Each structure stands twice: as structure tokens, then as C-alpha cells.
Short mmCIF file of C-alpha atoms in Angstrom, two decimals:
data_model
loop_
_atom_site.label_atom_id
_atom_site.label_comp_id
_atom_site.label_asym_id
_atom_site.label_seq_id
_atom_site.Cartn_x
_atom_site.Cartn_y
_atom_site.Cartn_z
CA MET A 275 0.20 0.10 -0.16
CA ASN A 276 0.72 3.54 -1.06
CA ILE A 277 2.09 4.35 2.83
CA GLU A 278 4.86 6.54 4.08
CA ILE A 279 5.98 6.95 7.16
CA ASN A 280 8.08 9.47 8.48
CA ARG A 281 9.77 8.24 12.35
CA SER A 282 11.10 12.05 12.84
CA SER A 283 7.75 13.10 13.26
CA GLN A 284 5.93 14.10 16.79
CA THR A 285 2.72 12.66 15.51
CA PRO A 286 2.29 8.37 16.81
CA LEU A 287 3.09 5.63 14.01
CA TYR A 288 -0.22 4.48 14.19
CA LEU A 289 -1.57 7.76 13.75
CA GLN A 290 0.44 8.04 10.64
CA ILE A 291 -1.22 5.02 9.27
CA LYS A 292 -4.57 5.57 10.33
CA CYS A 293 -4.53 9.14 8.74
CA ALA A 294 -2.68 7.42 5.41
CA ILE A 295 -5.32 5.10 5.05
CA GLN A 296 -7.99 7.60 6.05
CA ASN A 297 -6.74 9.47 3.10
CA LEU A 298 -6.88 6.53 0.49
CA VAL A 299 -10.39 5.85 1.32
CA LEU A 300 -11.02 9.55 1.28
CA SER A 301 -9.32 10.25 -2.50
CA GLY A 302 -11.23 6.58 -3.92
CA GLU A 303 -7.61 4.94 -4.25
CA ILE A 304 -9.21 2.35 -2.32
CA GLY A 305 -12.82 1.74 -2.67
CA GLN A 306 -15.87 0.30 -1.17
CA GLY A 307 -15.23 -3.44 0.09
CA TYR A 308 -11.74 -3.57 -0.33
CA LYS A 309 -9.75 -6.55 1.52
CA MET A 310 -7.08 -4.60 3.67
CA PRO A 311 -4.06 -6.60 3.74
CA ALA A 312 -3.68 -8.34 7.17
CA GLU A 313 -2.44 -7.27 10.31
CA ARG A 314 1.17 -8.92 10.18
CA ARG A 315 1.86 -8.68 6.53
CA LEU A 316 1.34 -4.79 6.68
CA ALA A 317 3.64 -4.76 9.69
CA GLU A 318 6.23 -5.61 7.60
CA GLU A 319 5.59 -3.99 4.64
CA LEU A 320 5.63 -0.73 6.89
CA ASP A 321 8.47 -2.19 9.53
CA VAL A 322 6.31 -1.64 12.26
CA HIS A 323 5.42 -3.54 15.10
CA ARG A 324 1.97 -5.45 14.49
CA ASN A 325 0.33 -4.03 17.32
CA THR A 326 1.00 -0.28 16.02
CA VAL A 327 -1.31 -2.01 12.73
CA ILE A 328 -4.02 -3.07 15.08
CA LYS A 329 -4.17 0.05 17.00
CA ALA A 330 -4.55 2.22 13.54
CA TYR A 331 -7.08 -0.31 12.09
CA GLY A 332 -8.70 0.21 15.66
CA ALA A 333 -8.91 4.05 15.30
CA LEU A 334 -10.54 3.01 11.52
CA VAL A 335 -13.55 1.14 12.31
CA ASP A 336 -14.27 3.38 15.33
CA GLU A 337 -14.42 6.14 13.11
CA GLY A 338 -16.44 3.90 10.73
CA TYR A 339 -13.82 3.88 7.64
CA LEU A 340 -13.59 -0.08 8.30
CA ILE A 341 -15.55 -3.29 9.25
CA VAL A 342 -14.57 -6.16 10.56
CA SER A 343 -15.20 -9.60 9.10
CA THR A 344 -15.12 -12.53 11.65
CA LYS A 345 -16.88 -14.72 9.22
CA LYS A 346 -15.25 -15.78 6.19
CA PRO A 347 -13.66 -13.98 4.26
CA LYS A 348 -12.22 -12.33 7.36
CA GLY A 349 -10.45 -9.78 7.83
CA TYR A 350 -10.44 -5.60 7.58
CA PHE A 351 -12.98 -4.16 4.45
CA VAL A 352 -13.24 -0.25 3.44
CA LYS A 353 -17.06 0.36 4.72
CA GLU A 354 -18.87 2.02 2.85
CA ILE A 355 -18.90 6.27 2.56
CA PRO A 356 -21.57 7.53 1.05
CA GLY A 357 -20.59 9.59 -2.23
CA SER A 358 -23.39 12.99 -1.49
CA VAL A 359 -25.91 13.85 0.95
CA PRO A 360 -29.62 14.54 -0.61
CA PHE A 361 -29.93 18.36 0.63
CA ASN A 362 -33.86 19.03 0.07
CA ARG A 363 -33.17 22.78 1.15
CA PHE A 364 -31.46 25.13 3.57
CA PHE A 365 -31.75 24.19 6.91
CA PRO A 366 -32.54 27.33 9.21
CA LEU A 367 -29.69 28.25 11.41
CA GLU A 368 -31.64 28.54 14.39
CA LYS A 369 -32.70 25.06 14.11
CA MET A 370 -28.82 24.42 14.43
CA ILE A 371 -27.88 25.95 17.53
CA ARG A 372 -26.72 23.48 19.91
CA TYR A 373 -26.94 25.77 22.88
CA HIS A 374 -30.13 25.91 24.20
CA PHE A 375 -31.98 26.97 27.31
CA ASN A 376 -34.79 25.38 28.76
CA GLU A 377 -37.91 26.93 29.98
CA LYS A 378 -36.64 26.87 33.57
CA GLU A 379 -33.39 28.53 32.61
CA LYS A 380 -35.72 30.81 29.96
CA LEU A 381 -37.59 32.05 32.79
CA PHE A 382 -34.87 32.85 35.42
CA LEU A 383 -32.93 34.75 32.88
CA ASP A 384 -36.19 36.58 31.93
CA ILE A 385 -36.80 37.68 35.95
CA PHE A 386 -32.81 38.82 36.16
CA SER A 387 -33.13 40.98 33.08
CA ARG A 388 -36.48 42.63 34.50
CA SER A 389 -35.29 42.98 37.77
CA GLU A 390 -34.02 46.82 36.86
CA ASP A 391 -37.02 47.77 35.35
CA PRO A 392 -38.61 50.37 37.73
CA ARG A 393 -42.33 49.21 37.03
CA TYR A 394 -41.16 46.42 39.63
CA ILE A 395 -40.26 46.02 43.14
CA SER A 396 -37.50 43.73 42.44
CA MET A 397 -36.58 40.81 44.70
CA GLY A 398 -35.79 38.99 41.58
CA GLY A 399 -32.42 39.12 40.48
CA MET A 400 -29.13 39.82 42.69
CA ILE A 401 -28.04 43.32 41.06
CA MET A 402 -26.37 45.15 43.25
CA GLY A 403 -27.47 48.78 44.04
CA GLN A 404 -26.40 52.16 43.77
CA GLU A 405 -25.60 52.30 47.61
CA ALA A 406 -22.86 49.16 47.06
CA TYR A 407 -20.82 51.76 44.45
CA PRO A 408 -17.82 52.15 45.97
CA ALA A 409 -17.70 55.82 46.06
CA GLU A 410 -14.61 56.91 48.02
CA GLY A 411 -11.18 57.45 46.94
CA ILE A 412 -12.42 57.14 42.88
CA PRO A 413 -12.41 60.89 41.72
CA GLU A 414 -9.06 61.10 43.12
CA ILE A 415 -8.21 57.88 41.15
CA MET A 416 -9.64 58.67 38.26
CA GLN A 417 -7.52 62.20 38.69
CA ASN A 418 -4.25 60.11 38.10
CA LEU A 419 -5.93 57.94 35.33
CA THR A 420 -3.86 59.79 32.65
CA GLN A 421 -0.34 58.23 33.56
CA GLY A 422 -2.82 55.63 32.02
CA PRO A 423 -2.01 51.50 33.35
CA GLY A 424 0.80 49.66 33.45
CA ASN A 425 1.12 45.30 33.68
CA GLU A 426 -1.93 45.56 35.49
CA ALA A 427 -2.79 41.62 34.85
CA GLU A 428 0.54 40.90 37.28
CA ARG A 429 -0.57 43.48 39.57
CA MET A 430 -3.78 42.76 39.62
CA LYS A 431 -2.77 39.12 41.17
CA LYS A 432 -0.50 40.21 43.70
CA ASN A 433 -3.69 42.14 44.96
CA ILE A 434 -6.00 39.26 44.95
CA CYS A 435 -2.80 37.34 46.75
CA ALA A 436 -3.36 39.86 49.56
CA VAL A 437 -6.87 40.01 49.96
CA LEU A 438 -6.92 36.23 50.44
CA PHE A 439 -4.53 36.74 53.05
CA GLN A 440 -6.48 38.55 55.06
CA GLU A 441 -9.25 34.99 54.42
CA ASN A 442 -5.78 32.73 55.43
CA MET A 443 -5.36 31.60 52.38
CA TYR A 444 -1.97 32.06 51.19
CA VAL A 445 -0.93 32.00 47.42
CA SER A 446 0.97 33.27 45.15
CA PRO A 447 0.46 34.83 41.64
CA LYS A 448 1.59 31.73 40.01
CA ASN A 449 -1.45 30.40 41.49
CA ILE A 450 -3.82 32.72 39.97
CA GLN A 451 -5.87 33.02 36.70
CA LEU A 452 -7.83 35.75 36.03
CA VAL A 453 -11.23 35.48 34.28
CA SER A 454 -13.83 38.03 33.66
CA GLU A 455 -16.63 35.94 35.98
CA THR A 456 -17.36 32.77 37.81
CA ASN A 457 -19.41 31.23 34.75
CA GLN A 458 -16.28 31.88 32.62
CA ALA A 459 -13.99 29.81 35.00
CA LEU A 460 -16.64 27.14 35.39
CA ASN A 461 -16.65 27.46 31.29
CA HIS A 462 -12.43 26.86 31.28
CA ILE A 463 -12.81 24.05 33.50
CA MET A 464 -14.97 22.66 31.90
CA THR A 465 -13.39 22.56 28.51
CA LEU A 466 -10.14 21.48 29.82
CA TYR A 467 -11.34 18.31 31.79
CA LEU A 468 -14.52 17.45 30.72
CA LYS A 469 -15.87 15.63 27.77
CA GLU A 470 -19.10 15.09 26.56
CA GLY A 471 -21.06 12.47 29.26
CA ASP A 472 -19.26 12.64 31.78
CA TYR A 473 -20.71 13.75 35.32
CA VAL A 474 -20.86 16.79 37.61
CA LEU A 475 -22.15 16.80 40.97
CA ALA A 476 -23.60 19.89 42.70
CA GLU A 477 -25.70 20.64 45.68
CA GLU A 478 -29.54 21.11 45.18
CA PRO A 479 -31.09 23.64 44.69
CA VAL A 480 -28.82 24.98 42.11
CA VAL A 481 -28.35 27.65 39.91
CA PRO A 482 -30.00 27.59 36.61
CA ASP A 483 -27.76 29.28 34.65
CA ASN A 484 -24.74 26.88 36.41
CA ALA A 485 -27.18 24.03 35.46
CA SER A 486 -26.90 24.87 31.82
CA ILE A 487 -23.20 25.60 31.20
CA PHE A 488 -22.76 21.55 32.31
CA ARG A 489 -25.89 20.54 30.59
CA ASN A 490 -24.66 22.18 27.31
CA LYS A 491 -21.19 21.51 26.85
CA GLY A 492 -22.96 17.47 26.98
CA ILE A 493 -22.31 16.93 30.51
CA HIS A 494 -24.62 15.25 33.14
CA LEU A 495 -25.28 17.25 36.37
CA ILE A 496 -26.07 15.43 39.16
CA THR A 497 -27.07 17.04 42.75
CA VAL A 498 -27.47 15.63 46.21
CA PRO A 499 -30.00 17.77 48.82
CA MET A 500 -28.76 20.06 51.09
CA GLU A 501 -29.55 20.09 54.78
CA PRO A 502 -29.22 22.81 57.47
CA ASP A 503 -25.19 22.53 57.83
CA GLY A 504 -24.92 21.74 54.63
CA VAL A 505 -24.51 19.60 51.47
CA ASP A 506 -25.97 15.62 52.38
CA LEU A 507 -22.37 13.83 52.35
CA LEU A 508 -24.11 10.38 53.20
CA GLN A 509 -26.49 10.76 49.96
CA MET A 510 -22.82 12.42 48.18
CA GLU A 511 -20.96 9.52 48.95
CA ALA A 512 -23.66 6.70 47.88
CA THR A 513 -24.12 9.19 44.45
CA ILE A 514 -20.38 8.76 43.98
CA LYS A 515 -20.21 5.80 43.87
CA LYS A 516 -23.39 5.13 41.29
CA TYR A 517 -22.10 7.58 39.08
CA ALA A 518 -18.13 8.19 39.52
CA PRO A 519 -17.80 12.24 38.93
CA LYS A 520 -15.64 13.88 37.75
CA PHE A 521 -15.87 17.52 39.57
CA ILE A 522 -17.71 18.41 42.82
CA TYR A 523 -19.12 21.69 42.54
CA THR A 524 -19.90 23.66 46.26
CA MET A 525 -20.69 27.18 47.56
CA PRO A 526 -19.82 26.63 51.30
CA ASN A 527 -20.54 29.73 52.08
CA TYR A 528 -23.57 31.23 51.71
CA HIS A 529 -25.01 28.69 49.20
CA ASN A 530 -26.97 30.12 46.29
CA PRO A 531 -29.88 30.01 46.80
CA THR A 532 -30.49 28.63 50.21
CA GLY A 533 -28.10 30.49 52.01
CA ILE A 534 -26.91 27.83 53.89
CA LEU A 535 -23.51 27.75 55.12
CA MET A 536 -21.31 24.85 55.16
CA SER A 537 -20.30 23.71 58.99
CA LEU A 538 -16.41 23.73 59.79
CA GLU A 539 -17.08 19.36 60.46
CA LYS A 540 -18.77 19.19 56.68
CA ARG A 541 -16.00 21.09 55.06
CA GLN A 542 -13.99 18.68 56.18
CA ARG A 543 -15.48 15.21 56.04
CA LEU A 544 -16.13 16.89 52.33
CA LEU A 545 -12.30 16.77 52.10
CA GLU A 546 -11.99 13.39 53.12
CA LEU A 547 -14.56 12.13 50.72
CA ALA A 548 -12.88 13.97 48.14
CA GLY A 549 -10.01 12.76 48.78
CA ARG A 550 -10.96 9.13 49.28
CA TYR A 551 -12.58 9.30 46.13
CA CYS A 552 -10.06 11.43 43.59
CA ILE A 553 -12.82 13.79 42.50
CA PRO A 554 -11.66 17.28 42.85
CA ILE A 555 -13.49 20.20 44.28
CA ILE A 556 -14.78 23.26 42.51
CA GLU A 557 -15.12 25.79 44.96
CA GLU A 558 -17.48 28.97 44.79
CA ASP A 559 -16.96 31.40 47.23
CA SER A 560 -19.08 34.53 45.06
CA GLN A 561 -20.92 35.35 48.72
CA ARG A 562 -17.62 35.32 51.00
CA ASP A 563 -17.30 39.31 51.94
CA PHE A 564 -21.52 39.41 53.29
CA ARG A 565 -20.91 38.26 56.62
CA TYR A 566 -23.07 39.56 59.15
CA GLU A 567 -22.33 37.68 61.81
CA GLY A 568 -20.67 34.26 63.18
CA ASN A 569 -16.68 33.64 62.87
CA ARG A 570 -15.13 33.34 59.85
CA LEU A 571 -14.52 29.50 58.37
CA PRO A 572 -11.95 28.50 56.44
CA SER A 573 -12.44 28.15 53.06
CA LEU A 574 -12.15 24.48 51.35
CA TYR A 575 -8.80 25.73 49.80
CA SER A 576 -7.21 26.63 52.88
CA LEU A 577 -8.39 23.33 54.67
CA ASP A 578 -7.30 21.07 51.31
CA ARG A 579 -4.17 18.75 52.10
CA TYR A 580 -4.35 17.04 48.34
CA ARG A 581 -4.41 20.18 46.29
CA SER A 582 -7.27 18.97 44.52
CA VAL A 583 -9.40 22.21 45.26
CA ILE A 584 -9.90 24.85 42.73
CA TYR A 585 -11.21 28.29 44.28
CA ILE A 586 -13.26 30.85 42.33
CA ASP A 587 -14.13 34.08 43.26
CA SER A 588 -14.81 37.90 41.49
CA PHE A 589 -15.81 41.21 42.16
CA THR A 590 -18.73 41.36 40.46
CA LEU A 591 -20.86 42.24 43.76
CA THR A 592 -17.94 43.85 45.58
CA PHE A 593 -16.91 46.49 43.41
CA PRO A 594 -19.68 46.62 40.84
CA HIS A 595 -18.83 49.14 38.38
CA GLY A 596 -18.94 46.89 35.48
CA ILE A 597 -15.34 46.22 35.51
CA LYS A 598 -15.85 42.21 35.16
CA THR A 599 -12.97 40.73 36.92
CA GLY A 600 -12.88 37.21 38.85
CA TYR A 601 -10.16 34.69 39.32
CA LEU A 602 -9.81 31.22 39.94
CA VAL A 603 -6.86 29.74 42.14
CA GLY A 604 -5.26 26.11 41.73
CA PRO A 605 -2.15 24.38 41.00
CA THR A 606 0.30 26.29 38.78
CA ASP A 607 0.02 22.78 36.13
CA LEU A 608 -3.49 24.32 35.62
CA ILE A 609 -3.33 27.83 36.08
CA GLU A 610 -0.38 27.25 33.10
CA THR A 611 -3.12 25.48 30.93
CA LEU A 612 -6.48 28.09 31.64
CA GLY A 613 -3.67 30.82 30.41
CA ARG A 614 -3.11 29.12 27.37
CA LEU A 615 -6.43 28.03 26.72
CA ILE A 616 -7.37 31.57 27.18
CA VAL A 617 -5.17 32.95 24.88
CA VAL A 618 -6.40 31.03 22.40
CA ASP A 619 -9.76 32.10 22.62
CA GLU A 620 -8.47 35.62 22.79
CA THR A 621 -10.59 36.25 26.23
CA SER A 622 -9.61 39.18 28.29
CA VAL A 623 -10.16 41.05 31.08
CA SER A 624 -10.34 45.06 31.03
CA GLY A 625 -6.27 46.62 32.24
CA LEU A 626 -8.34 49.93 32.65
CA GLY A 627 -10.74 48.00 35.00
CA GLN A 628 -7.97 46.37 36.31
CA TYR A 629 -6.33 49.76 37.34
CA LEU A 630 -9.08 51.18 38.94
CA LEU A 631 -9.20 48.38 41.42
CA ASN A 632 -5.80 48.16 41.98
CA GLU A 633 -5.66 51.20 43.17
CA TYR A 634 -8.96 50.79 45.27
CA ILE A 635 -7.42 48.07 46.79
CA GLU A 636 -3.65 49.22 47.82
CA ARG A 637 -4.89 52.63 49.10
CA GLY A 638 -6.74 50.50 52.00
CA TYR A 639 -10.28 51.83 50.12
CA PHE A 640 -11.29 48.23 49.56
CA ALA A 641 -11.21 47.02 53.00
CA ARG A 642 -13.22 49.63 54.22
CA HIS A 643 -15.75 49.25 51.87
CA ILE A 644 -16.13 46.11 52.27
CA ARG A 645 -16.63 45.90 55.66
CA TRP A 646 -19.62 48.81 55.02
CA LEU A 647 -20.74 46.50 52.69
CA ALA A 648 -21.41 43.75 55.45
CA GLN A 649 -22.64 45.93 57.95
CA HIS A 650 -25.22 47.74 55.00
CA TYR A 651 -26.52 44.39 54.00
CA ALA A 652 -26.96 42.90 57.43
CA ARG A 653 -29.48 45.57 58.44
CA LYS A 654 -31.17 45.17 54.85
CA ARG A 655 -31.48 41.21 56.35
CA ASP A 656 -32.40 42.35 59.29
CA LEU A 657 -35.52 44.23 57.73
CA LEU A 658 -36.63 41.80 55.62
CA CYS A 659 -37.15 39.26 58.28
CA GLN A 660 -38.79 41.75 60.35
CA CYS A 661 -41.55 41.94 57.61
CA LEU A 662 -41.34 38.65 56.42
CA GLU A 663 -42.29 37.50 59.91
CA ARG A 664 -45.85 38.72 59.65
CA LEU A 665 -46.52 36.44 56.88
CA ALA A 666 -46.12 33.12 59.09
CA PRO A 667 -49.61 32.96 58.90
CA LYS A 668 -50.40 33.04 56.18
CA GLY A 669 -48.12 29.93 55.16
CA LEU A 670 -44.15 31.59 54.40
CA HIS A 671 -40.96 30.53 56.92
CA PHE A 672 -37.45 31.05 56.41
CA VAL A 673 -34.44 30.52 58.50
CA LYS A 674 -32.42 33.95 58.80
CA PRO A 675 -29.32 33.29 57.01
CA LYS A 676 -25.83 34.49 58.43
CA GLY A 677 -24.75 36.33 55.85
CA GLY A 678 -25.30 36.48 51.97
CA LEU A 679 -27.89 38.95 49.52
CA LEU A 680 -30.59 36.21 49.63
CA LEU A 681 -33.17 34.83 51.74
CA TRP A 682 -34.80 30.97 50.74
CA CYS A 683 -38.60 30.56 52.02
CA SER A 684 -40.23 27.54 52.04
CA LEU A 685 -44.24 27.57 51.94
CA ASP A 686 -47.09 25.67 53.64
CA ALA A 687 -48.72 22.62 51.61
CA GLY A 688 -51.03 23.83 49.09
CA ILE A 689 -49.65 26.98 48.11
CA ASN A 690 -48.55 26.29 44.27
CA GLU A 691 -45.25 28.82 44.18
CA ARG A 692 -45.66 29.36 40.11
CA THR A 693 -48.97 30.96 41.18
CA LEU A 694 -47.43 33.13 43.60
CA TYR A 695 -45.12 33.82 41.41
CA GLN A 696 -47.52 35.07 38.75
CA GLU A 697 -49.59 36.71 41.64
CA ALA A 698 -46.54 38.73 42.79
CA GLU A 699 -45.97 39.76 39.33
CA ARG A 700 -49.16 41.12 38.19
CA ARG A 701 -48.98 43.72 41.57
CA GLY A 702 -45.57 44.35 40.70
CA LEU A 703 -43.40 42.42 42.94
CA LEU A 704 -40.86 40.46 41.21
CA LEU A 705 -39.58 36.97 42.99
CA ILE A 706 -38.24 33.76 41.99
CA PRO A 707 -39.98 30.67 42.47
CA GLY A 708 -38.13 27.74 43.68
CA PHE A 709 -38.87 25.34 41.32
CA LEU A 710 -36.50 26.96 38.97
CA PHE A 711 -33.20 25.96 41.11
CA TYR A 712 -34.27 21.84 40.89
CA PRO A 713 -33.13 20.82 37.46
CA LYS A 714 -34.66 17.72 37.76
CA GLY A 715 -37.84 18.55 39.65
CA HIS A 716 -38.96 18.40 42.92
CA GLN A 717 -41.20 16.73 45.22
CA GLY A 718 -40.98 18.44 48.42
CA GLY A 719 -42.77 21.36 49.66
CA GLY A 720 -42.50 24.82 47.34
CA HIS A 721 -39.58 27.57 47.86
CA ILE A 722 -39.17 31.38 46.56
CA ARG A 723 -35.47 33.27 46.49
CA LEU A 724 -35.75 36.57 47.35
CA CYS A 725 -32.78 38.72 46.88
CA TYR A 726 -32.14 42.20 48.85
CA SER A 727 -29.11 43.20 47.05
CA ASN A 728 -31.11 45.65 45.20
CA ILE A 729 -33.67 47.25 46.90
CA SER A 730 -34.90 50.63 49.16
CA ASP A 731 -35.85 49.83 52.93
CA GLU A 732 -39.36 51.53 51.77
CA ASP A 733 -39.55 49.01 49.01
CA ILE A 734 -39.08 46.38 51.28
CA ALA A 735 -41.94 47.02 53.58
CA ARG A 736 -44.04 47.31 50.12
CA GLY A 737 -43.16 44.51 48.83
CA VAL A 738 -43.07 41.90 51.82
CA GLU A 739 -47.26 43.44 51.65
CA LEU A 740 -47.61 42.83 47.78
CA LEU A 741 -45.92 38.81 48.26
CA GLY A 742 -48.61 38.54 51.62
CA GLN A 743 -51.38 39.62 49.11
CA ALA A 744 -50.13 37.29 46.34
CA LEU A 745 -49.85 34.28 49.05
CA ASP A 746 -53.46 35.22 49.63
CA HIS A 747 -54.61 34.09 46.16
CA SER A 748 -52.23 31.32 45.81
CA VAL A 749 -53.75 28.75 47.75
CA GLU A 750 -54.66 25.16 45.93
#
């Protein structure tokens, strides 16, 4: 056969043989039904080991170029390659889109997009109010902007190291990769490590836009329910044994949407479980700075002894100036590979935005702003909880979270959460019904998620009043 091998090439010999035969088939030099030389004969002809030919033939069978006959005549034969594909009409591009949103994700995004509509009182999307935008020092920093940013990415990494040092996380710039958002970090991790058909395990309820990242890459999302102190580890272990997931995705600090804070004991046990089954963890910590009471608990990353935790966070909630700066912390080999992937994708983070954030951190303004945010939103949480207590007789209950920007409310049996959402919307109040956070459905009681990140005190009181009215019309 007309097959040439370059023994100096970095391409393995079996792949060179496979590609050569593939080209012979596609060019028509060998046609349908052609009987390939026996493995041993071709190996002798090409002066390679027989196993090399076996591997090449196997790859061609897998890709549909050859078939194997175990009956006489035995051997490998060229499979029929269709000469043409009939096209009766142009197939609309919108019908060819692979990435799609299911109905739950569409509704979630719709509520989020309408959360800044002045016609509504919004407790729907997690959007920061104007009072959360840092003001101190910004004019001064902007006056010096004429100097122009330097190497802001490396400077940003050093400042992230300083911020994490205050969280008892000791990392170096080589362990950090900058991204625009935590969702982008998740997307890159999936691209690097996973293929279609793999499994990722997450806590349930789960945010719909995160679920869509996994689903639209052909990755199966399996979920484990939450307990008052974090994920149910007994069920997690049983789920691991059944599905062998490639990653565990978790939000230990003020989980979205439940607001649950994972206990220290459960963090340690989760790491032990992940280590026992050799499953890396993705730890998202986007609400870490909104701690209103209790001691700071160590991150999974800082507790990890196996170098198996990837930590992701962003400044979107704490510095919401449209800068879109997030980051990923992990082992150096991951960071180096991720950096190359980002270069290939041509994704970047604004150097101007990084300059502004770098200056804000280095001048000490950011630390003061974080303290102010915690005080401000602790008061918002307290006011919302105080108002909601009046709705207990109507069938709405909650556990006051120790931090975060969300309140997860449970509903008495007989209250239809979809109807409640619709009745509230009709009255000018946006909230998110709990069923959106259960990708495969939920047979338990109903829930709603209320966000207090972008709402005035007056609208909190008025919103709860409207919620009470909606509850009256949502009993089945």
C-alpha cells in the first residue's frame, strides 16, 4: 500500500498509518469492500510492530472507515462512504443551534433581566444597588488615570494574594488566573477536563445558569440535597459510588439559593470524601464578603491537603463598576494550561478596570468598603426578615441566614409557588420561584428566593405587603 511513514515526526506511527489509509479511502484509491492487508503483512511491509497496525485499524473501525468481518472472508474491509448527502432545502440556522436554554433557565434569565425595570419592586435578580458602588477615593483615582495602566494583570494577581491573605489563604500569583466572571471560570474548567457524557456533582437546589453551563457541554449534572449545615454527605457518597463524577461543585459560604453556611465539620468531611474517591472540588465563594455574624470559616481551599480544590471568586458584587474581574486559584499546572486556553479563546479582562480596582485595593479603600457592605446588607437582611415574620400565618417560613444576599423561603403545602410568582408579578413584585433551582423537578414543598441586594427600605416593606397579597391568592 502507498503509505509513507516519517519516523522523525512527533505524530505516533499508528496515527500516521491511520491517516494515510483514511486519505486513500476518501480519495477513492481504495474503494468500498476493499480487503485490507492482514495486520502482520502490513506490519512487515511498513517495518513496524503488529500492535501498531492493530491500533491503526482499530481507530479506523471506530471512526467508520473500516469494518471487521469474523466470518469468511475474514479481515478488515473498507466500509461504504456515502458519495453525497441530499439537500432538499436550506436548514435554518436557528434550528441548528446546539446551545439552548430550557424553560426554567429562560424564566430565570427573564426575571433577572427585568430586575432593573422601574415598574417592578425586584427581589428577583442578584443585582447590586447604587449604594453598593464604591464612592470613596474614586474621583481621586480617576484624576490620576492619565498616567495610564501598566502591567495591571500581574499587579491584580498580587493584590488578590493580599485580599486572600486576609482570608487565611496563602497563594502566590502563579496560582491565579484572571477571568471575567465565575461562570467563565466554570466554562474553562469544563473545557479543560471534561467530555460529553461525564458527570459533575453539585448541591441542590442549584442556580439555573450554572446548570446550563454543564448541560450545554453534554455533561450530566447530578445533584445532592442540602441539610441545615451543608450538603448531605451520606447521599453524596452513595451518588459518587453510582455515577463516579469527575468534579464536585460547591458553594460552602452562603449557598445560592438557600443561604446555607457549611459547617467546619462538614467541610473537613467533604474534603476527606473527595480525597477518598479522588474527585477534585470546584469551590465558588462569590458571597464570602457578606458575612454578618459568626466567625469566619476556613475555605475548602485552605483546608485542602490533597491540592484538589479549585477556588473561584469575582469582584462583581463587591466592586460592581462593570469591571468584570474574577479569578481562579489552583495548582500551577492548571493555571498555566488555563492561561494558554484563554489566549486561544482571545478572552481578556479590561486593563483599565484592573487599574481602577488595583488602586482601590492598594490605597486601603477596598477593605473599608467591604466592612461597610457587610454592615449595610446585614441591616437589609434584618429588615426583610422582620417584615416577613408577619407572613408566617399565611404559610411562609424561613431560616435567617448568617450572610449572603438571599433569603430562601419555604411555603406551606397547598401554596402553588408558580401561582405565587405570577400573582406577585401581577402586583408589581418580582421574585424567583423555587422550582427553577431543581433541574429534574422536586417533589418536596414549594420555595421562593428573595434577593435584597438592590432594594430600598421602603420597597422592602411594600414588597412584603405585595407578597402577602399574592399569598392570599395562591392557595390551591
